Coordinates of C-alpha atoms and ligand atoms in Angstrom, one line a residue:
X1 CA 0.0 0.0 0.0
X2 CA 1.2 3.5 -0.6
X3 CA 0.9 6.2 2.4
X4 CA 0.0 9.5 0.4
X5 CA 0.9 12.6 2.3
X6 CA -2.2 14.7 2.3
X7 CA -2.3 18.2 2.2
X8 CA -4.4 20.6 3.3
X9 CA -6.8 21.2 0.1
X10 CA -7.1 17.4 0.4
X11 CA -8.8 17.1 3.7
X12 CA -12.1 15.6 2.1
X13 CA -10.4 13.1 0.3
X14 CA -8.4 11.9 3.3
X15 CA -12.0 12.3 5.2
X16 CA -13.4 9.7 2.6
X17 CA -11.2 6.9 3.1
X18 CA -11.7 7.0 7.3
X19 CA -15.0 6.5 6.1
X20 CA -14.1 3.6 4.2
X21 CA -12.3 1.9 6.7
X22 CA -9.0 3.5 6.0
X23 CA -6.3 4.6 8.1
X24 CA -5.1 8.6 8.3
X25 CA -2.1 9.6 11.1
X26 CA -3.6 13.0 11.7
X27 CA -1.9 16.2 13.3
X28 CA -2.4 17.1 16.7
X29 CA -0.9 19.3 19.3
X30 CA 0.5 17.1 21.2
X31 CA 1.7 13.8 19.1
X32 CA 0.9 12.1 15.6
X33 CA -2.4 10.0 16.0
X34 CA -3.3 6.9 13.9
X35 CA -6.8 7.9 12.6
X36 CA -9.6 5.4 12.0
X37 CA -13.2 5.2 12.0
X38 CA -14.4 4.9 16.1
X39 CA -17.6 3.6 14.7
X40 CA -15.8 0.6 12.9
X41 CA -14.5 -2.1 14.5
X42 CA -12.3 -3.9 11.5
X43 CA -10.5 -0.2 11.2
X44 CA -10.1 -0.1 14.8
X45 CA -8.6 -3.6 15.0
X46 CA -6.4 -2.6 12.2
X47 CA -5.3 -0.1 14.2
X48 CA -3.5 -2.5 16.5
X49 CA -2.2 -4.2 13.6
X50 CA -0.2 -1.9 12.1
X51 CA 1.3 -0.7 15.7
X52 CA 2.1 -3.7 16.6
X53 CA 0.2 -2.9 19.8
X54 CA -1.7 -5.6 22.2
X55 CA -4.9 -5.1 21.9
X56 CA -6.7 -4.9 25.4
X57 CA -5.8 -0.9 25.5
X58 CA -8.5 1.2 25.9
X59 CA -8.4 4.1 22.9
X60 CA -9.2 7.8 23.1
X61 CA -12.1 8.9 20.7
X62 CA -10.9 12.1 19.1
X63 CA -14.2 14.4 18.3
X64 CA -14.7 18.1 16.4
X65 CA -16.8 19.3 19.4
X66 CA -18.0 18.4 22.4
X67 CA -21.8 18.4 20.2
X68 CA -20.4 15.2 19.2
X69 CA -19.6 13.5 22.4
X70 CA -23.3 14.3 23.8
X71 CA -24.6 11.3 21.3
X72 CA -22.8 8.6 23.2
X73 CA -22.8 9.6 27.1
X74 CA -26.2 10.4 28.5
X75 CA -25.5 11.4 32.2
X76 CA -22.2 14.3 32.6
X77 CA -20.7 14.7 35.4
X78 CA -21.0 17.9 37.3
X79 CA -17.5 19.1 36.5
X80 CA -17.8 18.3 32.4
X81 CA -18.8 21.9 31.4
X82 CA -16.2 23.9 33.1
X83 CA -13.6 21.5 31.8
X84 CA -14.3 21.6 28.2
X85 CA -14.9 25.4 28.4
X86 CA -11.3 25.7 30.0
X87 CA -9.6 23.1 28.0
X88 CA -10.8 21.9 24.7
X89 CA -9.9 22.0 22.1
X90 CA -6.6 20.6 24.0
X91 CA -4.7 18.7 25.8
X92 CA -7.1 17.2 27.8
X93 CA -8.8 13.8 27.4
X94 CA -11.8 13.1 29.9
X95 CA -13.5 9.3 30.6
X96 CA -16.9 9.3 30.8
X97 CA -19.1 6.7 31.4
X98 CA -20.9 5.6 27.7
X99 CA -24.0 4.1 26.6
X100 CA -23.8 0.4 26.1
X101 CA -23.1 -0.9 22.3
X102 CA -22.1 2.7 21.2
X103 CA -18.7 1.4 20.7
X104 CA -17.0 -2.1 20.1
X105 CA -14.9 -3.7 23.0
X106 CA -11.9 -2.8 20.5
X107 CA -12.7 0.4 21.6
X108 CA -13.1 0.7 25.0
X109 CA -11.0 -2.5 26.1
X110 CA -14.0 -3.8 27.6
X111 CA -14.7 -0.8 29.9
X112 CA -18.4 0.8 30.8
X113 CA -16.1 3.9 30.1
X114 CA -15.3 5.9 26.9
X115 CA -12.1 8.8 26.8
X116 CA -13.0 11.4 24.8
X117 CA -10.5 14.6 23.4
X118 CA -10.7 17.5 21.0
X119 CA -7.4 18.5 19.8
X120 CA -6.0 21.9 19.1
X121 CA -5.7 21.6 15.5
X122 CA -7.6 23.1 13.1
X123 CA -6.9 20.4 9.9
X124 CA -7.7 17.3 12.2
X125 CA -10.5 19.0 13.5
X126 CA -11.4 19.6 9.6
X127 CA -10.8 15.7 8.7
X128 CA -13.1 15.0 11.5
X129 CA -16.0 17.0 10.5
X130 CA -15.6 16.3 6.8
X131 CA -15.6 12.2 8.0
X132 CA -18.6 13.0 10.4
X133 CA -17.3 10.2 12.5
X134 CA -15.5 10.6 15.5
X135 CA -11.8 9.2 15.3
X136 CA -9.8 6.9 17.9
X137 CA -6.5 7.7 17.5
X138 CA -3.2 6.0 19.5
X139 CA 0.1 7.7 18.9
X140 CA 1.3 6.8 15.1
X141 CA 4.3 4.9 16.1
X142 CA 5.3 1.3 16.2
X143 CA 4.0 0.1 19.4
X144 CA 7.0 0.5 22.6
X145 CA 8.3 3.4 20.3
X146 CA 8.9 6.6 21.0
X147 CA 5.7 8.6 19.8
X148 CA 5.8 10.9 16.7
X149 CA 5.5 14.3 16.8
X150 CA 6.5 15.3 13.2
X151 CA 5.0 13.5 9.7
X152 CA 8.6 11.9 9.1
X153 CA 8.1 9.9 12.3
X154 CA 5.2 9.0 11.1
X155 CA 6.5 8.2 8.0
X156 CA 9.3 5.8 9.2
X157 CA 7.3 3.8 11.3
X158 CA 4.4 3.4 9.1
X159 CA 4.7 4.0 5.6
X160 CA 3.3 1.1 3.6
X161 CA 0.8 0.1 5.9
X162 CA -1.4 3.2 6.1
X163 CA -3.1 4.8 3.3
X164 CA -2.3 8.6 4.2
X165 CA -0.7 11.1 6.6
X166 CA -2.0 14.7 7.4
X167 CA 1.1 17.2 7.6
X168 CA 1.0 20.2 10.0
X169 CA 4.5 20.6 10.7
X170 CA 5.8 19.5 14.3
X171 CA 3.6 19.1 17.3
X172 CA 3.7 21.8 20.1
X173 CA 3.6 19.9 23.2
X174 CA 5.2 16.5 22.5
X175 CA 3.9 14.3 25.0
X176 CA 0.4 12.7 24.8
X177 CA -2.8 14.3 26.6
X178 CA -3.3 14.8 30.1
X179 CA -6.1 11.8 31.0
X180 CA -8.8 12.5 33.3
X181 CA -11.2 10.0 34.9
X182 CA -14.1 11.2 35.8
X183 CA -16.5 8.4 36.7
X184 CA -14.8 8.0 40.3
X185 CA -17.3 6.7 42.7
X186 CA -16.1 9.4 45.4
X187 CA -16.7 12.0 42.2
X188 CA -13.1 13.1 43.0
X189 CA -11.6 13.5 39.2
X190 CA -8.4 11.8 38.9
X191 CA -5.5 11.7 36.8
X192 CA -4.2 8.6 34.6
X193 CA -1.6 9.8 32.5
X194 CA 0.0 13.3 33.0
X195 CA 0.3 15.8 30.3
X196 CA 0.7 19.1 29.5
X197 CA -2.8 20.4 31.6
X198 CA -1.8 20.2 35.1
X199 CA -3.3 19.0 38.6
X200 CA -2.5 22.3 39.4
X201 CA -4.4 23.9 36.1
X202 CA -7.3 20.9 36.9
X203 CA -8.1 22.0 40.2
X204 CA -8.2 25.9 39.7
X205 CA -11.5 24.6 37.6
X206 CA -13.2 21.8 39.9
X207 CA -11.3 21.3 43.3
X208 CA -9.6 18.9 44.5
X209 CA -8.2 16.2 41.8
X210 CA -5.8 13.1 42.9
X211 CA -3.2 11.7 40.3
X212 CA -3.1 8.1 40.2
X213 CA 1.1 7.4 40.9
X214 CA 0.6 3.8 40.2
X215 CA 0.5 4.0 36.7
X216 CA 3.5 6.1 36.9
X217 CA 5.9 4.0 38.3
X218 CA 4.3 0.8 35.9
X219 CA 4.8 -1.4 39.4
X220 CA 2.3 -2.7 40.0
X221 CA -0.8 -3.9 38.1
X222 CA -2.3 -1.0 36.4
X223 CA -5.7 0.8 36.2
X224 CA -5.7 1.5 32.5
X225 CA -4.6 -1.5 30.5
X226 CA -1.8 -0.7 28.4
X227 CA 0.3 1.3 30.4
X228 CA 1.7 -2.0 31.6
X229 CA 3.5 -2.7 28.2
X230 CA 7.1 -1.1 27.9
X231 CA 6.7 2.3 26.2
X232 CA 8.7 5.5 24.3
X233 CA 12.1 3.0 24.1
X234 CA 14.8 3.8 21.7
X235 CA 16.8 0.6 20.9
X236 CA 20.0 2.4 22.8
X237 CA 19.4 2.2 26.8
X238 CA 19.0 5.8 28.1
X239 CA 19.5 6.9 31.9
X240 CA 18.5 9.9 33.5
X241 CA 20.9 12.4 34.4
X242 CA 19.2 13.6 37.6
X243 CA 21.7 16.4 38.8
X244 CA 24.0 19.3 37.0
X245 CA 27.1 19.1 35.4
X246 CA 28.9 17.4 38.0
X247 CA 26.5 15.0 37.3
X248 CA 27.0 14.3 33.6
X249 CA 30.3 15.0 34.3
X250 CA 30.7 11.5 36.6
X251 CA 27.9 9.8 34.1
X252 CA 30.2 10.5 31.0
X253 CA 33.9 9.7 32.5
X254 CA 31.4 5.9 34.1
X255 CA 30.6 5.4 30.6
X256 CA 34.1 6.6 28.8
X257 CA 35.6 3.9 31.2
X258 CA 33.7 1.3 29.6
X259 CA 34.4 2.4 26.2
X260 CA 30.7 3.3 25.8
X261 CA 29.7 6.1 22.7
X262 CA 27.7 8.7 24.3
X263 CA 24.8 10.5 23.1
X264 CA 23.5 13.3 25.1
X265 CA 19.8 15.0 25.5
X266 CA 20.8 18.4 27.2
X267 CA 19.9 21.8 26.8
X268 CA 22.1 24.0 25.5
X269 CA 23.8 25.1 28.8
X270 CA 24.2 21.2 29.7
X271 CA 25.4 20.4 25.5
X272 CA 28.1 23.1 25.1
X273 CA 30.2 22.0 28.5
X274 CA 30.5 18.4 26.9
X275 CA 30.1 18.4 23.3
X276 CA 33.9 17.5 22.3
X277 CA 33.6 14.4 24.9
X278 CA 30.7 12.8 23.8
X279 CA 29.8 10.9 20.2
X280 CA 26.2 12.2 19.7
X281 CA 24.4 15.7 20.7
X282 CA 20.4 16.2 20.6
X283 CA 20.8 19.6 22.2
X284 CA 16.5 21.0 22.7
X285 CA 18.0 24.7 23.1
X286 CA 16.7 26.4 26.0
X287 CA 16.9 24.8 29.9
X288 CA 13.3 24.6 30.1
X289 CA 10.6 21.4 30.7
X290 CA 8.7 23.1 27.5
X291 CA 11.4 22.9 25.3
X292 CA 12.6 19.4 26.7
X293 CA 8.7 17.7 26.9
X294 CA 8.5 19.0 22.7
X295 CA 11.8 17.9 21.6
X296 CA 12.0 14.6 24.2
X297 CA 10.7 12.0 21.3
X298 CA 12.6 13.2 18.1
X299 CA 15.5 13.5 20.4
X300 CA 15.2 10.2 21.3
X301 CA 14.5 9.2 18.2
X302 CA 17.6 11.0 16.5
X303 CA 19.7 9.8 18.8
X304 CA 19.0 5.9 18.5
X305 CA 19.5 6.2 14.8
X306 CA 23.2 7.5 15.5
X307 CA 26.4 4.8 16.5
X308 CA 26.2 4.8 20.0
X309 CA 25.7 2.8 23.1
X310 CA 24.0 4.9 25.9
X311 CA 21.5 8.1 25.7
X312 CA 22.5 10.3 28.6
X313 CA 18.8 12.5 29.0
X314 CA 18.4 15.6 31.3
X315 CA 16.1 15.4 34.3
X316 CA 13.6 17.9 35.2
X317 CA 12.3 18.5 38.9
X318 CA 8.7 16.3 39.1
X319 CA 6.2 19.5 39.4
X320 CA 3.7 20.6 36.8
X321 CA 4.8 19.5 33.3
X322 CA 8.1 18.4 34.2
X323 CA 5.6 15.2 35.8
X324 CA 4.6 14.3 32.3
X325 CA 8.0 15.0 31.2
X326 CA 9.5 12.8 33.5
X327 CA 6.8 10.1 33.4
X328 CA 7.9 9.5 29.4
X329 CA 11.3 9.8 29.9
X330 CA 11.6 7.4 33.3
X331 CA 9.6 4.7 31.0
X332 CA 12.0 5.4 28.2
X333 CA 15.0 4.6 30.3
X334 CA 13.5 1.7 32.1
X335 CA 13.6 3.5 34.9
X336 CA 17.3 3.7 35.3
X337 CA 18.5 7.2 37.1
X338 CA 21.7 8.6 38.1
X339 CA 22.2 10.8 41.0
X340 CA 25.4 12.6 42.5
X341 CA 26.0 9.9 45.0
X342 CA 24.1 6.5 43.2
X343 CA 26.6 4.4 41.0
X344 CA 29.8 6.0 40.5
X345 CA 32.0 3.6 42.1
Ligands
LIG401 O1 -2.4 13.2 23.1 C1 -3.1 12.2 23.0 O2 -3.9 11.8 23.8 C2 -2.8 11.3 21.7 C3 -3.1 12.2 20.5 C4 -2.9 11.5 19.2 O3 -4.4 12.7 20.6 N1 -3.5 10.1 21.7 C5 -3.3 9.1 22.6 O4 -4.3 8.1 22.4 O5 -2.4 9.0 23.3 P1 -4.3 6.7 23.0 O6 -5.5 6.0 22.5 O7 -3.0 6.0 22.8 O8 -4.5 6.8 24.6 C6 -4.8 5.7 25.3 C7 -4.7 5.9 26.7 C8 -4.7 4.5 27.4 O9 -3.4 3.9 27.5 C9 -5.2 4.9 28.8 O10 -4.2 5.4 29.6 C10 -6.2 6.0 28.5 O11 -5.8 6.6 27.3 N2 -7.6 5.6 28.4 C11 -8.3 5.5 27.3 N3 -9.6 5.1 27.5 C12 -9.6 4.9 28.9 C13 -10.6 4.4 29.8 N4 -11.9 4.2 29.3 N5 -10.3 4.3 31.1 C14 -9.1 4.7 31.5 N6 -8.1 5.1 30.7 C15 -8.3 5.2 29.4
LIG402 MG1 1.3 5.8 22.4

């Protein structure tokens, strides 16, 4: 099969074959999504297919509006208004509980529930309208992979076995949605994955809201299903350099010792005090969690295609974004972190 790249005059035809029961990667502010029919359980189960990905993993139905959500939950909960008048269209997926039979089990993974997101892009938003069927969409990558966030990704993991690609240049964010369930029995909203909206940002809108750690730290049996399965992993083991230069410092004269080829995702002010040491440099510019959560996949990404034998990737402190930031990154690297006084002996 060939994978067209569509552009944006040809929305309607890439919106005609979702409604055939083909798949589109579509544009999103935070990652690449792999675009089918919701409503159509072969192109759903496809989806799996061509990721690679087990299929017991709930999926996120990606809609124009939140019109278009009201035709498969009957009873909102109280906060639903104020959420999607603060948030959507963005980063912020919300679980409500569905009508029964509105979607397949491929959907929902067997759940009463259904996750539901608008993203902040005006083409994908265009593709859905123009398909008048709401989209599930999992991050375009090969399943364990880190997730796209330009059309090349895409590209490289997928061409031949997708019919199309929508182009809108790189994503903004770079990590997946911030996931909200809201169907607690205690009605206290809680957080399954963390993204770019924050606890903090959450409960300036509905109170108090509790983030679930457990599927952070993948030890133990999880909520969701899916987030069990080893994510965002370049073929090169990474660590996380949790500390300053002294850090990297000890982390890159460890690994020089053992004849290891370095590859380094800094910032700028980390990059420039070791770039002659090191093999490979993914430098995301400025010392920010922004710049690092948008560049943190194509760094990864870049960096696993070069010769090399270890990633050495930049912590951030585990406070607003730098939580999502640090929840990819720890899953990337196993879980492997260096501190001043861990390893170096
Ligand atoms: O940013 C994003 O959310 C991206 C872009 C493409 O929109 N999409 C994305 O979709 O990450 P997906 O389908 O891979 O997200 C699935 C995750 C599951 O692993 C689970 O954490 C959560 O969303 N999820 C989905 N439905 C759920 C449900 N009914 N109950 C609990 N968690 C659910
Ligand atoms: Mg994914």
């Amino acid at each position: 099969m060939e994978t067209k790249q569509f552009t944006t005059d040809e929305i309607g035809e890439a919106a005609e074959l979702i409604r055939q029961g083909e798949l589109i990667a579509f544009p999103t502010e935070t990652v690449y999504g792999l675009g089918a029919n919701a409503l159509d359980e072969q192109a759903v189960k496809q989806v799996y297919t061509v990721k690679g990905r087990p299929s017991d993993n709930p999926l996120i139905v990606h809609v124009s509006d939140f019109e278009m959500v009201t035709q498969y939950v009957t009873d909102f909960p109280k906060h639903t208004k104020s959420l999607v008048d603060a948030f959507w269209p963005g980063p912020l997926t919300l679980i409500f509980d569905v009508k029964p039979t509105t979607f397949s089990t491929t959907v929902t993974g067997g759940l009463n529930t259904v996750a539901f997101r608008m993203p902040n892009n005006l083409k994908t938003i265009e593709l859905i309208k123009e398909a008048h069927v709401p989209l599930v969409g999992p991050s375009a990558n090969t399943s364990g992979k880190p997730s796209p966030t330009t059309a090349k990704h895409v590209y490289h993991d997928l061409h031949g076995k997708i019919a199309g690609i929508l182009d809108d240049g790189p994503t903004q964010i770079g990590v997946e949605s911030t996931v909200l369930d809201l169907t607690t029995k205690n009605g206290v909203p809680v957080v399954l994955r963390p993204g770019a909206i924050t606890k903090e940002q959450l409960e300036q809108v509905v109170g108090k809201v509790t983030l679930d750690q457990h599927l952070i730290t993948e030890k133990e049996a999880p909520k969701a299903p899916g987030m069990k399965y080893k994510h965002y992993s370049p073929d090169v083991p990474v660590w996380i350099i949790d500390g300053d230069k002294d850090v990297f410092d000890k982390a890159i004269n460890w690994a020089k010792s053992k004849n290891q080829r370095i590859g380094l995702f800094t910032s700028d002010r980390i990059t420039s005090a070791f770039s002659t040491e090191v093999t490979a440099i993914f430098s995301f510019g400025e010392d920010t969690v922004e710049q690092g959560t948008k560049l943190l996949f194509a760094g990864l990404r870049s960096l696993d295609e070069q010769n090399i034998d270890v990633i050495f990737a930049q912590a951030f402190p585990e406070s607003e974004l730098g939580i999502a930031y640090m929840n990819r990154l720890k899953k990337a690297a196993n879980q492997k972190i260096l501190k001043i006084d861990s390893i170096f002996e």
